[in-house]
Amino acid sequence: MAAHLSYGRVNLNILREAARKELREFLDKCAGSKAIVWDEYLTGPFGLIAQYSLLKEHEVEKMFTLKGGRLPPADVKNIIFFVRPRLELMDIIAENVFSEDKMHSRDFHILFVPRRSMLCEQRLKEQGVLGSFTNIDEYILDLIPYDGDLLSMESESAFRECYLENDQTSLYHTAKGLMTLQALYGTIPQIYGKGECARHVANMMLRMKREFAGSQNQILPVFDTLLLLDRNVDLLTPLATQLTYEGLIDEIYGITNASETFFDNLTVEQEFMTGVDTDKVNTYIEDCIAQKDPLIKILRLVCMQSVCNNGLKQKVLDYYKREILQTYGYEHMLTLNNLEKTGLLKPQTSSRNNYPTIRKTLKLWMEDANEQNPNDISYVYSGYAPLSIRLTQVLARPGWRSIEEVLKMLPGPHFEERQQLPAGLHKKRQQGENRTTLVFFLGGVTYAEIAALRFLSQMEDSGMEYIIATTKLINGTSWIKSLMDRPESQTP
Amino acid sequence: MMKSKADEEDYWNSSKFKAFTFDDEDDEFTRLKESKQAVNSIRSLVEEEDDEDDVEKVSWSGEPIGSKAKAGGFQSFSESLSDSSVRHYAPELRKPKSEYKDYISDWSPEETVQRMQQGKVLIYLKKSLSKEVLFRELESRQTALRHFIHYLTETKEQRLLMELFRALGRTEDMALLQYKEHLSITDENKRRDFLKSCISLPFSPEDAVHVQDHFTLLERQIIIEATDGQAESGGKVEIFQKFPRRASILNMPLITTLYYCCFYHYSETEGTYSSPANIRQTFRIAEKQFFVTALAARAKLKAWLDVDSLFSSRNWLGFSRRKSPLSFHRVVDVLQKNNAPVQVLQQYVGLVDDAELKISLAQKHKCHDIVINTYRDLKDRQLLLGYRGKVGRGSAEERKIDELLSNSQIRWKN
């Protein structure tokens, strides 16, 4: 039992236990002594589910990292590959299988995480090794519990797929993950959402529920509300430098820049956020380009300016683009196009800039933010309240009806759905008992937003507790990187 | 290079799974019968969800593996296979288009997702329909289309993806995808030729200019690299001996190339490919950008006279006036990073307009004269006295301060 997962209102250990049970079952299916060959990317998420002791209980004697060539020797009956469904990994597995010593061959199995793929199996067939596997299974690990109030799918490509490629596969898996969650924690009676993707996920959830119409979920609901939020409802927050402890660590780990440039950067960010000079070429950005600062830093800043100005004047945009391409290389044209497609760096259309109105109505900029004794979520960005969190806050009290006009200015539909609960399961709230909301960020969430939600949970009179879920934990850098068409080429 | 139509036809005709079009005249009776059966079994494949397991177990050649095969359709397939040809595994060619439409439009979005994601239907369709038909059908089914694109991207089927984009009129996407290919060409001459071929692609007007520039730049870099490489190994050109080149200029960004030319080819006239002036003009480099690059290169070489002449400009009166597209604060920064001596730094610190900034820069870089003069101009005795401790014992600066302090004509304010 992981203590850190059960301190909150929602005991995420249940989720973890369900995941462990499935893992145990698969391991037992491959009877006898075994060695696991790991796709490195999976060791992190798995570490949150099971320790080596559990694996040992099921006769796992050795563990190796997946790489080409021949498998290391191990006196075990079974070799199990734990891999993501990626084609290039199939080639490595094929290599491993071919190099196996025929005299002392072991049984091969594959566990695809989080799900199997026809394409991968076809690749294995093309390589001529598909028949060598005794068990091929999938381990559906959609939502991984990171903390007592935090779940992530760690789907690094979700934002790109949804907003750049219009590919909703990850939304389908999100819906599936939510169905699993409901199976364990009860049907969520109220669903609110803002954004196109949110709408799709809700629709899928409702359809999936109808498909299981026969069986009613008798579990007393733990969650009162589900809030689905598209990342593109608030593109600004991930671009800003985070100032909470965890956020800072996440941001600047590995950066050797002096504190002077760090504060210069913050100043410019704050200017943009408060609407200062967002319609001109910014000299600080110009200077940074001239100094050939890391490209991602430049991209974050120009995107921020664009978002705060509802798009840049054509002349300004062309100027930045030219400077960037001339300084960092023409191939970055591809990345700039991607950023435009997702709305992060785009030319101004005729529509007016609504950002100042949104900022004022939702009180996003709190001048007297007190970081030592914060009384408002704006402390996480030194005076700027993340739009996504403000929306969440207002939903709880006084409700979204009061901000209809502002909601209309933000992209995508907003909606409310109710799911029927079986008779007798409606919660009778005790005096002073908190309600629980699951906030699901479609496209990524930052540590600063997490901190802000935790802050809200802890506030005396909030009456609300928040559990956070997302497709991926992100920071501005990792986020922009996922949109670059050739990340390795942006060596500073 | 773009494949010719003939090549494309070869590709389709040679692939394992024969493609049929609705116009196909080849109409053997037996094939018709088998196709009809194929169609019937496809229908059930598509409509029944709970037969996943059965479908799973059928190999791509149509032969059942292991447990129960599907009744009807597949059995007769494998029985009637004369050779190992899998071309029988195809939808009915005579069936009117509307019937085919039924297969997919019956699916709800999430069913589509489910099936598409598992790739079964896509692989099947791709291999059994001519691409013209497939593209046409996909055009009207947004969800299916997105998944097909995703599938092609994952399997890295670049050519087909580009054809699809072209057929859909998504010409810019196609152009960008084609352009992206240059990243996988390592030989610089081949890459240059490839970029040249990209110029005529349907980019947006702005992107078209960038692609043209990209080609022109690489073309020049190849020439410069060859010439300079020879000059360096020849051993006779001084600058290459004093400052051996640390890396090739090939595929470097434009500004880096400009820096290189400001370093090694500064004095050349506009006539050569490697002259900074030529590069500036050809690529329409902004004045500020050119200035800061030239400044950095000349400072690196400690060519202070060159640095100085960057600032002089003669107006029609014949006077020279100091002007700079870059703030003098930044200029000092660049010079300092290149280890300019104090006398040089002092010159430019003195040109900073803002008094506070000037003082702080002067103090930072130990430009004593400037500090002293400024305090004198401010008539601030206290500050001057305070600064005395910061200059060298018995130095000229110390004497200067002492002289000023004992000058009774100055009306000190404190």
mmCIF file of N, CA and C in Angstrom, chain A residues 232-272:
data_model
loop_
_atom_site.group_PDB
_atom_site.id
_atom_site.type_symbol
_atom_site.label_atom_id
_atom_site.label_comp_id
_atom_site.label_asym_id
_atom_site.label_seq_id
_atom_site.Cartn_x
_atom_site.Cartn_y
_atom_site.Cartn_z
ATOM 1 N N ASN A 232 -6.183 24.311 -24.933
ATOM 2 C CA ASN A 232 -6.150 25.536 -25.724
ATOM 3 C C ASN A 232 -7.139 26.586 -25.241
ATOM 4 N N VAL A 233 -7.885 26.282 -24.174
ATOM 5 C CA VAL A 233 -8.708 27.313 -23.546
ATOM 6 C C VAL A 233 -7.779 28.286 -22.822
ATOM 7 N N ASP A 234 -6.636 27.747 -22.358
ATOM 8 C CA ASP A 234 -5.654 28.584 -21.684
ATOM 9 C C ASP A 234 -4.265 28.213 -22.190
ATOM 10 N N LEU A 235 -3.854 28.888 -23.263
ATOM 11 C CA LEU A 235 -2.543 28.603 -23.853
ATOM 12 C C LEU A 235 -1.453 29.384 -23.139
ATOM 13 N N LEU A 236 -1.860 30.412 -22.407
ATOM 14 C CA LEU A 236 -0.883 31.296 -21.806
ATOM 15 C C LEU A 236 -0.152 30.671 -20.635
ATOM 16 N N THR A 237 -0.906 30.006 -19.766
ATOM 17 C CA THR A 237 -0.308 29.515 -18.519
ATOM 18 C C THR A 237 0.940 28.645 -18.715
ATOM 19 N N PRO A 238 0.944 27.661 -19.594
ATOM 20 C CA PRO A 238 2.167 26.845 -19.701
ATOM 21 C C PRO A 238 3.363 27.608 -20.258
ATOM 22 N N LEU A 239 3.103 28.750 -20.933
ATOM 23 C CA LEU A 239 4.206 29.505 -21.519
ATOM 24 C C LEU A 239 4.956 30.310 -20.467
ATOM 25 N N ALA A 240 4.253 30.678 -19.389
ATOM 26 C CA ALA A 240 4.872 31.546 -18.390
ATOM 27 C C ALA A 240 5.810 30.740 -17.488
ATOM 28 N N THR A 241 6.855 31.383 -17.027
ATOM 29 C CA THR A 241 7.793 30.719 -16.122
ATOM 30 C C THR A 241 7.117 30.493 -14.792
ATOM 31 N N GLN A 242 7.165 29.268 -14.326
ATOM 32 C CA GLN A 242 6.489 28.944 -13.080
ATOM 33 C C GLN A 242 7.307 29.410 -11.898
ATOM 34 N N LEU A 243 6.596 29.883 -10.878
ATOM 35 C CA LEU A 243 7.317 30.402 -9.730
ATOM 36 C C LEU A 243 7.060 29.651 -8.436
ATOM 37 N N THR A 244 6.314 28.563 -8.527
ATOM 38 C CA THR A 244 6.179 27.747 -7.320
ATOM 39 C C THR A 244 7.452 26.920 -7.212
ATOM 40 N N TYR A 245 7.696 26.387 -6.055
ATOM 41 C CA TYR A 245 8.936 25.647 -5.842
ATOM 42 C C TYR A 245 9.101 24.515 -6.840
ATOM 43 N N GLU A 246 8.075 23.669 -6.911
ATOM 44 C CA GLU A 246 8.161 22.532 -7.828
ATOM 45 C C GLU A 246 8.249 22.980 -9.272
ATOM 46 N N GLY A 247 7.488 24.048 -9.561
ATOM 47 C CA GLY A 247 7.484 24.559 -10.917
ATOM 48 C C GLY A 247 8.856 25.056 -11.335
ATOM 49 N N LEU A 248 9.495 25.799 -10.419
ATOM 50 C CA LEU A 248 10.817 26.337 -10.691
ATOM 51 C C LEU A 248 11.819 25.222 -10.931
ATOM 52 N N ILE A 249 11.784 24.242 -10.042
ATOM 53 C CA ILE A 249 12.703 23.121 -10.192
ATOM 54 C C ILE A 249 12.487 22.488 -11.561
ATOM 55 N N ASP A 250 11.222 22.303 -11.894
ATOM 56 C CA ASP A 250 10.886 21.685 -13.160
ATOM 57 C C ASP A 250 11.416 22.500 -14.335
ATOM 58 N N GLU A 251 11.350 23.821 -14.198
ATOM 59 C CA GLU A 251 11.731 24.711 -15.296
ATOM 60 C C GLU A 251 13.228 24.839 -15.473
ATOM 61 N N ILE A 252 13.919 25.157 -14.376
ATOM 62 C CA ILE A 252 15.285 25.608 -14.556
ATOM 63 C C ILE A 252 16.340 24.570 -14.227
ATOM 64 N N TYR A 253 15.912 23.392 -13.942
ATOM 65 C CA TYR A 253 16.900 22.348 -13.674
ATOM 66 C C TYR A 253 17.766 22.181 -14.911
ATOM 67 N N GLY A 254 19.030 22.343 -14.751
ATOM 68 C CA GLY A 254 19.921 22.177 -15.889
ATOM 69 C C GLY A 254 20.291 23.471 -16.580
ATOM 70 N N ILE A 255 19.597 24.543 -16.259
ATOM 71 C CA ILE A 255 19.942 25.806 -16.922
ATOM 72 C C ILE A 255 21.001 26.525 -16.099
ATOM 73 N N THR A 256 22.034 27.063 -16.772
ATOM 74 C CA THR A 256 23.124 27.681 -16.023
ATOM 75 C C THR A 256 23.078 29.211 -16.061
ATOM 76 N N ASN A 257 22.029 29.773 -16.658
ATOM 77 C CA ASN A 257 21.956 31.229 -16.777
ATOM 78 C C ASN A 257 21.977 31.947 -15.444
ATOM 79 N N ALA A 258 22.542 33.153 -15.475
ATOM 80 C CA ALA A 258 22.596 33.956 -14.271
ATOM 81 C C ALA A 258 21.208 34.404 -13.867
ATOM 82 N N SER A 259 21.033 34.745 -12.597
ATOM 83 C CA SER A 259 19.717 35.165 -12.114
ATOM 84 C C SER A 259 19.282 36.460 -12.786
ATOM 85 N N GLU A 260 20.243 37.248 -13.251
ATOM 86 C CA GLU A 260 19.931 38.520 -13.892
ATOM 87 C C GLU A 260 19.053 38.313 -15.112
ATOM 88 N N THR A 261 19.456 37.399 -15.977
ATOM 89 C CA THR A 261 18.673 37.144 -17.184
ATOM 90 C C THR A 261 17.346 36.506 -16.834
ATOM 91 N N PHE A 262 17.345 35.728 -15.767
ATOM 92 C CA PHE A 262 16.107 35.097 -15.325
ATOM 93 C C PHE A 262 15.071 36.157 -14.978
ATOM 94 N N PHE A 263 15.510 37.197 -14.230
ATOM 95 C CA PHE A 263 14.564 38.241 -13.856
ATOM 96 C C PHE A 263 14.191 39.139 -15.021
ATOM 97 N N ASP A 264 15.143 39.333 -15.931
ATOM 98 C CA ASP A 264 14.820 40.096 -17.144
ATOM 99 C C ASP A 264 13.680 39.410 -17.868
ATOM 100 N N ASN A 265 13.819 38.102 -17.977
ATOM 101 C CA ASN A 265 12.813 37.297 -18.652
ATOM 102 C C ASN A 265 11.448 37.439 -17.983
ATOM 103 N N LEU A 266 11.452 37.328 -16.658
ATOM 104 C CA LEU A 266 10.211 37.440 -15.897
ATOM 105 C C LEU A 266 9.548 38.784 -16.134
ATOM 106 N N THR A 267 10.364 39.831 -16.181
ATOM 107 C CA THR A 267 9.825 41.176 -16.394
ATOM 108 C C THR A 267 9.082 41.261 -17.715
ATOM 109 N N VAL A 268 9.698 40.729 -18.755
ATOM 110 C CA VAL A 268 9.057 40.770 -20.072
ATOM 111 C C VAL A 268 7.772 39.967 -20.061
ATOM 112 N N GLU A 269 7.809 38.797 -19.413
ATOM 113 C CA GLU A 269 6.606 37.966 -19.330
ATOM 114 C C GLU A 269 5.478 38.751 -18.674
ATOM 115 N N GLN A 270 5.816 39.412 -17.572
ATOM 116 C CA GLN A 270 4.781 40.143 -16.858
ATOM 117 C C GLN A 270 4.243 41.304 -17.688
ATOM 118 N N GLU A 271 5.112 41.926 -18.452
ATOM 119 C CA GLU A 271 4.655 43.008 -19.321
ATOM 120 C C GLU A 271 3.621 42.482 -20.308
ATOM 121 N N PHE A 272 3.924 41.356 -20.908
ATOM 122 C CA PHE A 272 2.977 40.775 -21.849
ATOM 123 C C PHE A 272 1.661 40.461 -21.158
#
